[in-house]
mmCIF file of C-alpha atoms in Angstrom:
data_model
loop_
_atom_site.group_PDB
_atom_site.id
_atom_site.type_symbol
_atom_site.label_atom_id
_atom_site.label_comp_id
_atom_site.label_asym_id
_atom_site.label_seq_id
_atom_site.Cartn_x
_atom_site.Cartn_y
_atom_site.Cartn_z
ATOM 1 C CA MET A 370 47.771 21.092 10.682
ATOM 2 C CA LYS A 371 51.254 20.569 9.231
ATOM 3 C CA ARG A 372 50.962 19.237 5.679
ATOM 4 C CA VAL A 373 52.378 15.778 5.198
ATOM 5 C CA GLU A 374 55.039 15.438 2.495
ATOM 6 C CA LEU A 375 54.548 13.175 -0.529
ATOM 7 C CA LEU A 376 57.922 11.614 -1.386
ATOM 8 C CA ALA A 377 58.283 9.906 -4.774
ATOM 9 C CA PRO A 378 60.918 7.683 -6.408
ATOM 10 C CA ALA A 379 62.977 8.942 -9.337
ATOM 11 C CA GLY A 380 65.290 6.327 -10.808
ATOM 12 C CA SER A 381 66.042 8.440 -13.886
ATOM 13 C CA PHE A 382 65.613 11.996 -15.115
ATOM 14 C CA GLU A 383 62.460 11.045 -16.991
ATOM 15 C CA LYS A 384 60.933 9.567 -13.836
ATOM 16 C CA LEU A 385 61.941 12.714 -11.983
ATOM 17 C CA GLU A 386 60.036 14.821 -14.519
ATOM 18 C CA ILE A 387 56.995 12.547 -14.236
ATOM 19 C CA ALA A 388 57.025 12.559 -10.416
ATOM 20 C CA VAL A 389 57.212 16.357 -10.357
ATOM 21 C CA HIS A 390 54.528 16.702 -13.034
ATOM 22 C CA TYR A 391 52.051 14.593 -11.084
ATOM 23 C CA GLY A 392 52.562 16.380 -7.799
ATOM 24 C CA ALA A 393 55.410 15.051 -5.656
ATOM 25 C CA ASP A 394 56.553 17.377 -2.888
ATOM 26 C CA ALA A 395 59.957 15.690 -2.850
ATOM 27 C CA VAL A 396 61.813 12.997 -4.767
ATOM 28 C CA TYR A 397 64.577 10.594 -3.848
ATOM 29 C CA VAL A 398 67.339 9.761 -6.305
ATOM 30 C CA SER A 399 70.840 8.318 -6.256
ATOM 31 C CA GLY A 400 74.120 8.503 -8.060
ATOM 32 C CA LYS A 401 75.694 5.669 -9.985
ATOM 33 C CA GLU A 402 77.284 4.286 -6.811
ATOM 34 C CA PHE A 403 76.629 3.858 -3.094
ATOM 35 C CA SER A 404 72.863 3.277 -3.147
ATOM 36 C CA LEU A 405 70.633 0.209 -2.847
ATOM 37 C CA ARG A 406 69.201 0.401 -6.366
ATOM 38 C CA ASN A 407 72.206 0.118 -8.647
ATOM 39 C CA PHE A 408 70.123 -1.211 -11.543
ATOM 40 C CA SER A 409 67.566 1.609 -11.722
ATOM 41 C CA GLY A 410 69.502 3.838 -14.125
ATOM 42 C CA ASN A 411 70.371 6.520 -11.594
ATOM 43 C CA PHE A 412 72.323 9.734 -12.175
ATOM 44 C CA THR A 413 75.861 10.720 -12.965
ATOM 45 C CA GLU A 414 77.159 13.537 -10.808
ATOM 46 C CA GLU A 415 76.502 16.016 -13.626
ATOM 47 C CA GLU A 416 72.962 14.659 -13.938
ATOM 48 C CA LEU A 417 72.464 14.931 -10.174
ATOM 49 C CA LYS A 418 73.261 18.638 -10.331
ATOM 50 C CA ALA A 419 70.852 19.064 -13.252
ATOM 51 C CA ALA A 420 68.201 17.104 -11.351
ATOM 52 C CA MET A 421 68.593 19.371 -8.327
ATOM 53 C CA ASP A 422 68.306 22.468 -10.481
ATOM 54 C CA PHE A 423 65.186 21.054 -12.165
ATOM 55 C CA ALA A 424 63.494 20.103 -8.892
ATOM 56 C CA HIS A 425 64.380 23.282 -7.019
ATOM 57 C CA ALA A 426 63.124 25.473 -9.868
ATOM 58 C CA ARG A 427 59.726 23.831 -9.288
ATOM 59 C CA ASN A 428 59.831 24.041 -5.462
ATOM 60 C CA VAL A 429 60.356 20.290 -5.128
ATOM 61 C CA LYS A 430 62.893 18.897 -2.664
ATOM 62 C CA ILE A 431 65.437 16.296 -3.728
ATOM 63 C CA TYR A 432 67.050 13.719 -1.458
ATOM 64 C CA VAL A 433 70.080 11.668 -2.569
ATOM 65 C CA ALA A 434 70.493 8.081 -1.377
ATOM 66 C CA CYS A 435 73.916 6.990 -0.193
ATOM 67 C CA ASN A 436 72.638 4.047 1.793
ATOM 68 C CA ILE A 437 74.851 1.046 1.096
ATOM 69 C CA PHE A 438 76.761 -0.662 3.899
ATOM 70 C CA PRO A 439 80.304 0.060 2.721
ATOM 71 C CA ARG A 440 83.470 -1.941 3.232
ATOM 72 C CA ASN A 441 86.713 -0.426 4.504
ATOM 73 C CA HIS A 442 88.176 0.167 1.062
ATOM 74 C CA GLU A 443 85.160 2.286 0.027
ATOM 75 C CA LEU A 444 85.168 4.788 2.861
ATOM 76 C CA GLU A 445 87.597 7.244 1.292
ATOM 77 C CA ALA A 446 85.620 7.272 -1.970
ATOM 78 C CA ILE A 447 82.354 7.806 -0.091
ATOM 79 C CA SER A 448 83.886 10.684 1.842
ATOM 80 C CA GLY A 449 84.838 12.439 -1.373
ATOM 81 C CA TYR A 450 81.452 11.683 -2.917
ATOM 82 C CA LEU A 451 79.639 13.221 0.053
ATOM 83 C CA GLU A 452 81.723 16.398 -0.233
ATOM 84 C CA ARG A 453 80.856 16.710 -3.924
ATOM 85 C CA LEU A 454 77.188 16.109 -3.145
ATOM 86 C CA GLY A 455 77.249 18.759 -0.469
ATOM 87 C CA ALA A 456 78.542 21.306 -2.963
ATOM 88 C CA MET A 457 75.539 20.577 -5.221
ATOM 89 C CA GLY A 458 73.040 21.432 -2.495
ATOM 90 C CA PRO A 459 70.620 18.510 -2.087
ATOM 91 C CA ASP A 460 67.868 18.918 0.481
ATOM 92 C CA ALA A 461 69.109 15.804 2.309
ATOM 93 C CA VAL A 462 71.249 12.708 1.951
ATOM 94 C CA ILE A 463 69.751 9.302 2.801
ATOM 95 C CA ILE A 464 72.150 7.117 4.784
ATOM 96 C CA ALA A 465 71.923 3.745 6.558
ATOM 97 C CA ASP A 466 75.432 3.055 7.898
ATOM 98 C CA PRO A 467 76.528 4.735 11.182
ATOM 99 C CA GLY A 468 80.027 5.345 9.834
ATOM 100 C CA VAL A 469 78.655 7.148 6.773
ATOM 101 C CA VAL A 470 76.349 9.179 9.045
ATOM 102 C CA MET A 471 79.463 10.275 10.948
ATOM 103 C CA LEU A 472 81.258 11.126 7.699
ATOM 104 C CA ALA A 473 78.316 13.182 6.447
ATOM 105 C CA ALA A 474 78.008 15.068 9.727
ATOM 106 C CA GLU A 475 81.721 15.964 9.482
ATOM 107 C CA ARG A 476 82.080 16.618 5.747
ATOM 108 C CA ILE A 477 78.739 18.241 4.865
ATOM 109 C CA PRO A 478 77.344 19.568 8.155
ATOM 110 C CA LYS A 479 74.881 21.931 6.444
ATOM 111 C CA ILE A 480 73.124 19.125 4.516
ATOM 112 C CA PRO A 481 70.344 17.334 6.472
ATOM 113 C CA ILE A 482 70.778 13.603 7.023
ATOM 114 C CA HIS A 483 67.837 11.242 6.580
ATOM 115 C CA LEU A 484 68.200 7.763 8.021
ATOM 116 C CA SER A 485 67.286 4.905 5.689
ATOM 117 C CA THR A 486 64.810 2.198 6.694
ATOM 118 C CA GLN A 487 67.817 -0.163 6.382
ATOM 119 C CA ALA A 488 69.005 1.169 9.732
ATOM 120 C CA ASN A 489 66.101 -0.679 11.420
ATOM 121 C CA THR A 490 64.878 2.096 13.710
ATOM 122 C CA THR A 491 62.228 0.383 15.839
ATOM 123 C CA ASN A 492 61.952 2.473 19.028
ATOM 124 C CA TYR A 493 62.030 6.028 20.349
ATOM 125 C CA LEU A 494 65.364 5.651 22.165
ATOM 126 C CA SER A 495 67.022 4.741 18.868
ATOM 127 C CA ALA A 496 65.343 7.773 17.302
ATOM 128 C CA ARG A 497 66.767 9.993 20.062
ATOM 129 C CA PHE A 498 70.227 8.469 19.519
ATOM 130 C CA TRP A 499 70.159 9.218 15.806
ATOM 131 C CA LYS A 500 68.979 12.764 16.489
ATOM 132 C CA ARG A 501 72.065 13.320 18.665
ATOM 133 C CA THR A 502 74.350 12.146 15.863
ATOM 134 C CA GLY A 503 72.943 14.774 13.520
ATOM 135 C CA VAL A 504 70.117 12.900 11.798
ATOM 136 C CA SER A 505 67.051 15.083 11.163
ATOM 137 C CA ARG A 506 64.671 12.399 9.837
ATOM 138 C CA ILE A 507 64.255 8.643 10.212
ATOM 139 C CA ASN A 508 62.517 6.291 7.823
ATOM 140 C CA VAL A 509 61.082 3.899 10.400
ATOM 141 C CA ALA A 510 61.472 0.137 10.126
ATOM 142 C CA ARG A 511 58.779 -1.464 8.005
ATOM 143 C CA GLU A 512 58.037 -3.945 10.784
ATOM 144 C CA LEU A 513 56.419 -1.292 12.974
ATOM 145 C CA SER A 514 52.722 -0.818 13.601
ATOM 146 C CA LEU A 515 51.062 2.590 13.524
ATOM 147 C CA LYS A 516 50.773 2.400 17.299
ATOM 148 C CA GLU A 517 54.545 1.956 17.617
ATOM 149 C CA ILE A 518 55.238 4.763 15.133
ATOM 150 C CA ARG A 519 52.936 7.085 17.059
ATOM 151 C CA LEU A 520 54.909 6.450 20.252
ATOM 152 C CA ILE A 521 58.207 7.215 18.473
ATOM 153 C CA ALA A 522 56.736 10.477 17.142
ATOM 154 C CA GLU A 523 55.471 11.439 20.600
ATOM 155 C CA ARG A 524 58.711 10.663 22.449
ATOM 156 C CA SER A 525 61.381 11.884 20.039
ATOM 157 C CA ASP A 526 61.969 15.245 18.395
ATOM 158 C CA ILE A 527 62.710 13.972 14.897
ATOM 159 C CA GLU A 528 60.897 13.835 11.554
ATOM 160 C CA ILE A 529 59.200 10.539 10.725
ATOM 161 C CA GLU A 530 59.123 9.102 7.219
ATOM 162 C CA ALA A 531 57.392 5.834 6.307
ATOM 163 C CA PHE A 532 56.697 3.802 3.196
ATOM 164 C CA VAL A 533 53.044 3.792 2.193
ATOM 165 C CA HIS A 534 53.001 2.120 -1.223
ATOM 166 C CA GLY A 535 54.949 -0.384 -3.291
ATOM 167 C CA ALA A 536 56.973 -3.566 -3.030
ATOM 168 C CA MET A 537 58.046 -4.865 0.363
ATOM 169 C CA CYS A 538 61.045 -7.015 1.233
ATOM 170 C CA ILE A 539 60.623 -10.343 3.037
ATOM 171 C CA SER A 540 63.538 -9.603 5.354
ATOM 172 C CA TYR A 541 64.002 -7.374 8.361
ATOM 173 C CA SER A 542 63.835 -3.850 6.950
ATOM 174 C CA GLY A 543 65.395 -5.147 3.747
ATOM 175 C CA ARG A 544 68.562 -6.524 5.394
ATOM 176 C CA CYS A 545 68.778 -9.683 3.292
ATOM 177 C CA LEU A 546 71.520 -12.138 2.282
ATOM 178 C CA LEU A 547 69.408 -14.380 0.037
ATOM 179 C CA SER A 548 70.555 -12.714 -3.187
ATOM 180 C CA ASN A 549 74.173 -12.763 -2.046
ATOM 181 C CA PHE A 550 74.008 -16.445 -1.116
ATOM 182 C CA LEU A 551 72.344 -17.592 -4.352
ATOM 183 C CA THR A 552 74.007 -15.346 -6.930
ATOM 184 C CA GLY A 553 76.835 -13.426 -5.269
ATOM 185 C CA ARG A 554 74.947 -10.144 -5.749
ATOM 186 C CA ASP A 555 74.657 -8.346 -2.413
ATOM 187 C CA GLY A 556 71.267 -6.756 -1.770
ATOM 188 C CA ASN A 557 72.812 -4.633 0.983
ATOM 189 C CA ARG A 558 75.113 -3.065 -1.592
ATOM 190 C CA GLY A 559 72.568 -2.261 -4.287
ATOM 191 C CA GLU A 560 72.773 -5.461 -6.344
ATOM 192 C CA CYS A 561 69.744 -7.502 -5.220
ATOM 193 C CA CYS A 562 68.467 -9.923 -7.893
ATOM 194 C CA HIS A 563 65.157 -10.345 -6.022
ATOM 195 C CA PRO A 564 65.242 -14.124 -5.481
ATOM 196 C CA CYS A 565 62.235 -13.735 -3.181
ATOM 197 C CA ARG A 566 60.196 -13.267 -6.377
ATOM 198 C CA TRP A 567 61.365 -16.563 -7.913
ATOM 199 C CA LYS A 568 59.272 -19.722 -8.036
ATOM 200 C CA TYR A 569 60.222 -22.410 -5.505
ATOM 201 C CA ALA A 570 59.289 -26.018 -4.726
ATOM 202 C CA VAL A 571 60.279 -28.529 -2.033
ATOM 203 C CA MET A 572 61.818 -31.974 -2.515
ATOM 204 C CA GLU A 573 61.506 -34.814 0.012
ATOM 205 C CA GLU A 574 64.799 -36.580 0.814
ATOM 206 C CA THR A 575 63.697 -40.083 -0.225
ATOM 207 C CA ARG A 576 62.015 -38.872 -3.411
ATOM 208 C CA PRO A 577 64.818 -37.144 -5.350
ATOM 209 C CA GLY A 578 63.667 -35.398 -8.482
ATOM 210 C CA GLN A 579 60.072 -35.016 -7.289
ATOM 211 C CA TYR A 580 59.318 -31.369 -6.702
ATOM 212 C CA PHE A 581 56.262 -30.246 -4.793
ATOM 213 C CA PRO A 582 54.874 -26.696 -4.944
ATOM 214 C CA VAL A 583 54.516 -24.995 -1.591
ATOM 215 C CA GLU A 584 51.799 -22.488 -2.412
ATOM 216 C CA GLU A 585 50.306 -21.998 -5.810
ATOM 217 C CA ASP A 586 47.945 -19.776 -7.742
ATOM 218 C CA GLU A 587 47.159 -19.492 -11.417
ATOM 219 C CA ARG A 588 50.452 -17.656 -12.066
ATOM 220 C CA GLY A 589 52.804 -19.993 -10.237
ATOM 221 C CA THR A 590 54.396 -20.670 -6.874
ATOM 222 C CA TYR A 591 55.985 -17.833 -4.928
ATOM 223 C CA LEU A 592 57.214 -19.075 -1.566
ATOM 224 C CA PHE A 593 58.851 -15.882 -0.322
ATOM 225 C CA SER A 594 57.126 -13.170 -2.313
ATOM 226 C CA SER A 595 55.441 -10.535 -0.160
ATOM 227 C CA ARG A 596 52.309 -8.589 -0.973
ATOM 228 C CA ASP A 597 52.626 -5.026 -2.170
ATOM 229 C CA LEU A 598 51.906 -2.257 0.305
ATOM 230 C CA CYS A 599 48.944 0.041 -0.318
ATOM 231 C CA MET A 600 47.820 2.494 2.361
ATOM 232 C CA ILE A 601 45.588 4.751 0.279
ATOM 233 C CA GLU A 602 42.564 3.753 2.354
ATOM 234 C CA HIS A 603 44.280 4.593 5.638
ATOM 235 C CA LEU A 604 45.722 8.042 4.993
ATOM 236 C CA PRO A 605 44.105 9.694 8.057
ATOM 237 C CA GLN A 606 45.612 7.087 10.384
ATOM 238 C CA LEU A 607 49.068 7.661 8.877
ATOM 239 C CA VAL A 608 48.916 11.414 9.410
ATOM 240 C CA GLU A 609 47.396 11.103 12.879
ATOM 241 C CA ALA A 610 50.213 8.738 13.902
ATOM 242 C CA GLY A 611 52.669 11.598 13.419
ATOM 243 C CA ILE A 612 54.211 10.592 10.089
ATOM 244 C CA ASP A 613 55.689 13.630 8.344
ATOM 245 C CA SER A 614 56.543 12.102 4.966
ATOM 246 C CA LEU A 615 54.686 9.436 2.967
ATOM 247 C CA LYS A 616 57.209 7.538 0.855
ATOM 248 C CA ILE A 617 56.418 5.628 -2.336
ATOM 249 C CA GLU A 618 58.652 2.687 -3.267
ATOM 250 C CA GLY A 619 59.699 2.210 -6.872
ATOM 251 C CA ARG A 620 62.934 3.671 -8.249
ATOM 252 C CA MET A 621 63.118 0.679 -10.619
ATOM 253 C CA LYS A 622 59.467 0.926 -11.736
ATOM 254 C CA GLY A 623 58.334 2.511 -15.032
ATOM 255 C CA ILE A 624 56.876 5.952 -15.621
ATOM 256 C CA ASN A 625 53.278 4.696 -15.717
ATOM 257 C CA TYR A 626 53.692 3.331 -12.182
ATOM 258 C CA VAL A 627 55.269 6.569 -10.959
ATOM 259 C CA ALA A 628 52.571 8.696 -12.589
ATOM 260 C CA SER A 629 49.642 6.614 -11.344
ATOM 261 C CA VAL A 630 50.799 6.287 -7.755
ATOM 262 C CA VAL A 631 52.049 9.849 -7.305
ATOM 263 C CA LYS A 632 48.908 11.327 -8.868
ATOM 264 C CA THR A 633 46.617 9.177 -6.729
ATOM 265 C CA TYR A 634 48.327 9.889 -3.425
ATOM 266 C CA ARG A 635 48.628 13.590 -4.334
ATOM 267 C CA GLU A 636 44.874 13.819 -4.727
ATOM 268 C CA ALA A 637 44.315 11.851 -1.515
ATOM 269 C CA VAL A 638 46.697 14.002 0.542
ATOM 270 C CA ASP A 639 45.177 17.215 -0.789
ATOM 271 C CA ARG A 640 41.661 15.976 -0.154
ATOM 272 C CA TYR A 641 42.526 15.048 3.422
ATOM 273 C CA HIS A 642 44.212 18.363 4.233
ATOM 274 C CA ASP A 643 41.425 20.370 2.626
ATOM 275 C CA ASP A 644 38.805 18.792 4.891
ATOM 276 C CA PRO A 645 39.878 15.972 7.229
ATOM 277 C CA GLU A 646 36.369 15.565 8.613
ATOM 278 C CA THR A 647 34.804 14.612 5.285
ATOM 279 C CA TYR A 648 37.747 12.709 3.810
ATOM 280 C CA ARG A 649 36.817 9.527 1.980
ATOM 281 C CA VAL A 650 38.505 7.270 -0.548
ATOM 282 C CA GLU A 651 37.420 7.806 -4.154
ATOM 283 C CA GLU A 652 36.596 4.803 -6.324
ATOM 284 C CA ASN A 653 38.708 6.191 -9.166
ATOM 285 C CA TRP A 654 41.758 6.139 -6.847
ATOM 286 C CA LEU A 655 41.249 2.434 -6.250
ATOM 287 C CA ARG A 656 40.771 1.786 -9.957
ATOM 288 C CA GLU A 657 43.924 3.698 -10.823
ATOM 289 C CA LEU A 658 46.079 1.827 -8.317
ATOM 290 C CA GLY A 659 44.435 -1.440 -9.288
ATOM 291 C CA GLY A 660 45.355 -0.925 -12.935
ATOM 292 C CA ILE A 661 49.135 -0.788 -12.492
ATOM 293 C CA SER A 662 51.213 -3.961 -12.312
ATOM 294 C CA HIS A 663 51.269 -5.216 -8.729
ATOM 295 C CA ARG A 664 51.049 -8.210 -6.460
ATOM 296 C CA PRO A 665 47.950 -8.360 -4.215
ATOM 297 C CA TYR A 666 47.825 -5.312 -1.975
ATOM 298 C CA GLY A 667 47.936 -5.329 1.815
ATOM 299 C CA THR A 668 48.714 -3.045 4.744
ATOM 300 C CA GLY A 669 51.994 -4.596 5.866
ATOM 301 C CA PHE A 670 52.568 -4.437 9.627
ATOM 302 C CA TYR A 671 50.726 -1.161 10.175
ATOM 303 C CA PHE A 672 47.775 -2.841 11.925
ATOM 304 C CA GLY A 673 49.701 -5.640 13.588
ATOM 305 C CA ARG A 674 50.780 -9.030 12.337
ATOM 306 C CA PRO A 675 49.932 -9.344 8.626
ATOM 307 C CA ALA A 676 46.995 -11.593 7.842
ATOM 308 C CA PRO A 677 45.226 -12.493 4.603
ATOM 309 C CA PRO A 678 43.986 -9.111 3.358
ATOM 310 C CA LEU A 679 40.394 -8.077 3.632
ATOM 311 C CA PRO A 680 38.489 -7.251 0.434
ATOM 312 C CA THR A 681 38.914 -3.543 1.099
ATOM 313 C CA GLU A 682 42.671 -4.010 1.459
ATOM 314 C CA THR A 683 43.216 -5.948 -1.749
ATOM 315 C CA LEU A 684 43.043 -4.352 -5.163
ATOM 316 C CA GLU A 685 43.438 -7.149 -7.691
ATOM 317 C CA ALA A 686 44.707 -6.186 -11.137
ATOM 318 C CA PRO A 687 41.848 -5.905 -13.630
ATOM 319 C CA GLU A 688 41.520 -8.212 -16.595
ATOM 320 C CA THR A 689 42.534 -5.278 -18.820
ATOM 321 C CA PRO A 690 45.433 -3.515 -17.097
ATOM 322 C CA GLN A 691 46.805 -0.169 -18.184
ATOM 323 C CA ARG A 692 49.036 -0.124 -21.249
ATOM 324 C CA LEU A 693 51.155 2.962 -21.752
ATOM 325 C CA ILE A 694 51.423 4.028 -25.378
ATOM 326 C CA GLY A 695 53.307 7.270 -24.989
ATOM 327 C CA ARG A 696 54.413 10.328 -23.082
ATOM 328 C CA VAL A 697 53.569 13.808 -24.328
ATOM 329 C CA ILE A 698 56.837 15.642 -24.960
ATOM 330 C CA SER A 699 55.641 18.759 -26.805
ATOM 331 C CA SER A 700 52.644 20.528 -28.250
ATOM 332 C CA ALA A 701 52.278 20.735 -32.026
ATOM 333 C CA GLY A 702 49.105 22.833 -32.284
ATOM 334 C CA LYS A 703 45.523 22.636 -31.090
ATOM 335 C CA ASN A 704 44.843 19.145 -29.707
ATOM 336 C CA ARG A 705 47.966 17.930 -31.537
ATOM 337 C CA VAL A 706 50.867 16.668 -29.468
ATOM 338 C CA ARG A 707 54.114 14.857 -30.036
ATOM 339 C CA LEU A 708 54.535 11.510 -28.279
ATOM 340 C CA ASP A 709 57.552 9.547 -27.203
ATOM 341 C CA VAL A 710 56.022 6.205 -28.204
ATOM 342 C CA ARG A 711 56.375 3.253 -25.793
ATOM 343 C CA ASN A 712 54.044 0.652 -27.333
ATOM 344 C CA LYS A 713 52.594 0.091 -30.798
ATOM 345 C CA PHE A 714 49.229 1.771 -31.377
ATOM 346 C CA PHE A 715 46.887 2.575 -34.256
ATOM 347 C CA ALA A 716 45.041 5.580 -35.627
ATOM 348 C CA GLY A 717 41.448 5.638 -34.413
ATOM 349 C CA GLU A 718 42.171 3.839 -31.134
ATOM 350 C CA ALA A 719 40.309 4.698 -27.956
ATOM 351 C CA VAL A 720 42.764 5.991 -25.366
ATOM 352 C CA GLU A 721 42.783 7.661 -21.984
ATOM 353 C CA ILE A 722 44.848 10.636 -20.849
ATOM 354 C CA LEU A 723 46.348 10.550 -17.375
ATOM 355 C CA THR A 724 46.060 14.215 -16.484
ATOM 356 C CA ARG A 725 47.321 15.796 -13.288
ATOM 357 C CA LYS A 726 43.828 16.246 -11.865
ATOM 358 C CA GLY A 727 40.847 13.934 -11.755
ATOM 359 C CA PRO A 728 40.260 10.460 -13.198
ATOM 360 C CA ALA A 729 41.981 9.369 -16.406
ATOM 361 C CA ARG A 730 40.104 11.127 -19.230
ATOM 362 C CA PRO A 731 38.746 9.164 -22.232
ATOM 363 C CA ASP A 732 39.876 10.341 -25.670
ATOM 364 C CA ARG A 733 40.612 8.999 -29.157
ATOM 365 C CA ILE A 734 43.480 9.113 -31.658
ATOM 366 C CA MET A 735 41.766 11.158 -34.357
ATOM 367 C CA ALA A 736 44.838 11.322 -36.599
ATOM 368 C CA LEU A 737 48.352 9.887 -36.489
ATOM 369 C CA LEU A 738 51.545 11.080 -38.178
ATOM 370 C CA GLY A 739 54.810 9.172 -38.090
ATOM 371 C CA GLU A 740 58.351 10.513 -37.752
ATOM 372 C CA ASP A 741 58.305 11.564 -41.417
ATOM 373 C CA SER A 742 55.199 13.724 -40.699
ATOM 374 C CA HIS A 743 53.124 11.621 -43.100
ATOM 375 C CA PRO A 744 49.804 10.046 -42.052
ATOM 376 C CA ALA A 745 50.312 6.592 -40.583
ATOM 377 C CA GLU A 746 48.054 3.665 -39.791
ATOM 378 C CA PHE A 747 50.155 2.755 -36.764
ATOM 379 C CA VAL A 748 53.466 3.592 -35.075
ATOM 380 C CA GLN A 749 56.064 1.412 -33.364
ATOM 381 C CA PRO A 750 57.689 1.783 -29.944
ATOM 382 C CA ASN A 751 60.853 3.864 -29.481
ATOM 383 C CA THR A 752 59.783 6.359 -32.132
ATOM 384 C CA LEU A 753 58.272 9.847 -32.129
ATOM 385 C CA ALA A 754 54.803 10.513 -33.490
ATOM 386 C CA ASP A 755 52.315 13.363 -33.690
ATOM 387 C CA VAL A 756 48.748 12.574 -32.682
ATOM 388 C CA VAL A 757 45.583 14.589 -32.909
ATOM 389 C CA LEU A 758 43.202 14.078 -29.994
ATOM 390 C CA ARG A 759 39.653 15.187 -29.378
ATOM 391 C CA ASN A 760 40.844 17.289 -26.453
ATOM 392 C CA GLY A 761 44.056 18.962 -25.448
ATOM 393 C CA CYS A 762 46.566 17.758 -22.851
ATOM 394 C CA GLU A 763 49.801 18.876 -21.194
ATOM 395 C CA ILE A 764 53.457 18.063 -21.673
ATOM 396 C CA ASN A 765 54.372 15.001 -19.531
ATOM 397 C CA ASP A 766 50.794 13.699 -19.518
ATOM 398 C CA LEU A 767 50.703 9.980 -20.288
ATOM 399 C CA ILE A 768 48.473 8.459 -22.943
ATOM 400 C CA ARG A 769 47.299 4.884 -22.374
ATOM 401 C CA ARG A 770 45.433 2.334 -24.437
ATOM 402 C CA VAL A 771 41.952 1.399 -23.293
ATOM 403 C CA GLY A 772 41.029 -2.299 -23.124
ATOM 404 C CA SER A 773 44.459 -3.851 -23.733
ATOM 405 C CA ASP A 774 45.763 -7.019 -22.137
ATOM 406 C CA GLY A 775 49.295 -5.663 -22.211
#
């Protein structure tokens, strides 16, 4: 059986390091321009080259997004950008616009082209068309069911990539003008302000000033907000449908999200390939995915028209969600590590270590030294600190507080 690829988001170099550490087979990144996530940090061209060197040294593939829908005046700049990318040697470029596909095929013919989900590929004839233009992989439209994806895989000779986890857009494969209309920031050009996440109410014409919520829960009213996708419980069906690459959404998410999701799906993919016949979902996978910040989980369109999720499809956030306190950046001796501190924490606190294998491991801050190397009662975010743990851990492991409401 061909092993399915696990494709992770990397909106910055730190997230790239975390995705690689926790087991991604490939990552997707972008430069400072020409992608659909302009606010995720992204990479300068020098940083892109360094990112490629870092990933390739660890046998991880790196795909660069160039998936905006450009205007006429941008085409010359994109052409030059593609040529510079090609010289760096990415494993693929991710493109949505047919004109940019044509440019890439002409300017960097040796670099594979992956078609973005923004291109709305919904049938096998479209897949065959894109194959003829030089595209080697399509990220299928999010509106497709597994049955439809299986038919595309069977009737077209092209790699299939599909999103399996993360935020979903309310519009057709993300082609949305709501942000542009309300704020002038074009979601199709990397500037979406996510107005589908805002709270809305309705007002009746003869009752001006009286606003009525449309749908409400204890957190507010979210008229357009979609559920988050989570397919961890349906991994065998994804692979059996012919999907070659499982893509995780989240270039704008934090490192705890990237670590948790990549680690969990890595373990699930490995477990499935090791023994498909006995594959089952582990409770600690569900707990890990349930602990990160998310809207209620569902399965999107994979099993037909979305309906209110079943209990097994919905992982509600626990009352005490994960709270990242730091990332291990170096070792300072036995069970002593240096942390890049993200949230305030105290000596003596119970913590958990998100290691690369197995459930998050309980531990405790046995001793704490601040930036001046003197013992400290607590440390603040955006500082460096040495901590002594009961057990050892690795560089790039994350340390999280246990029992926080943060």
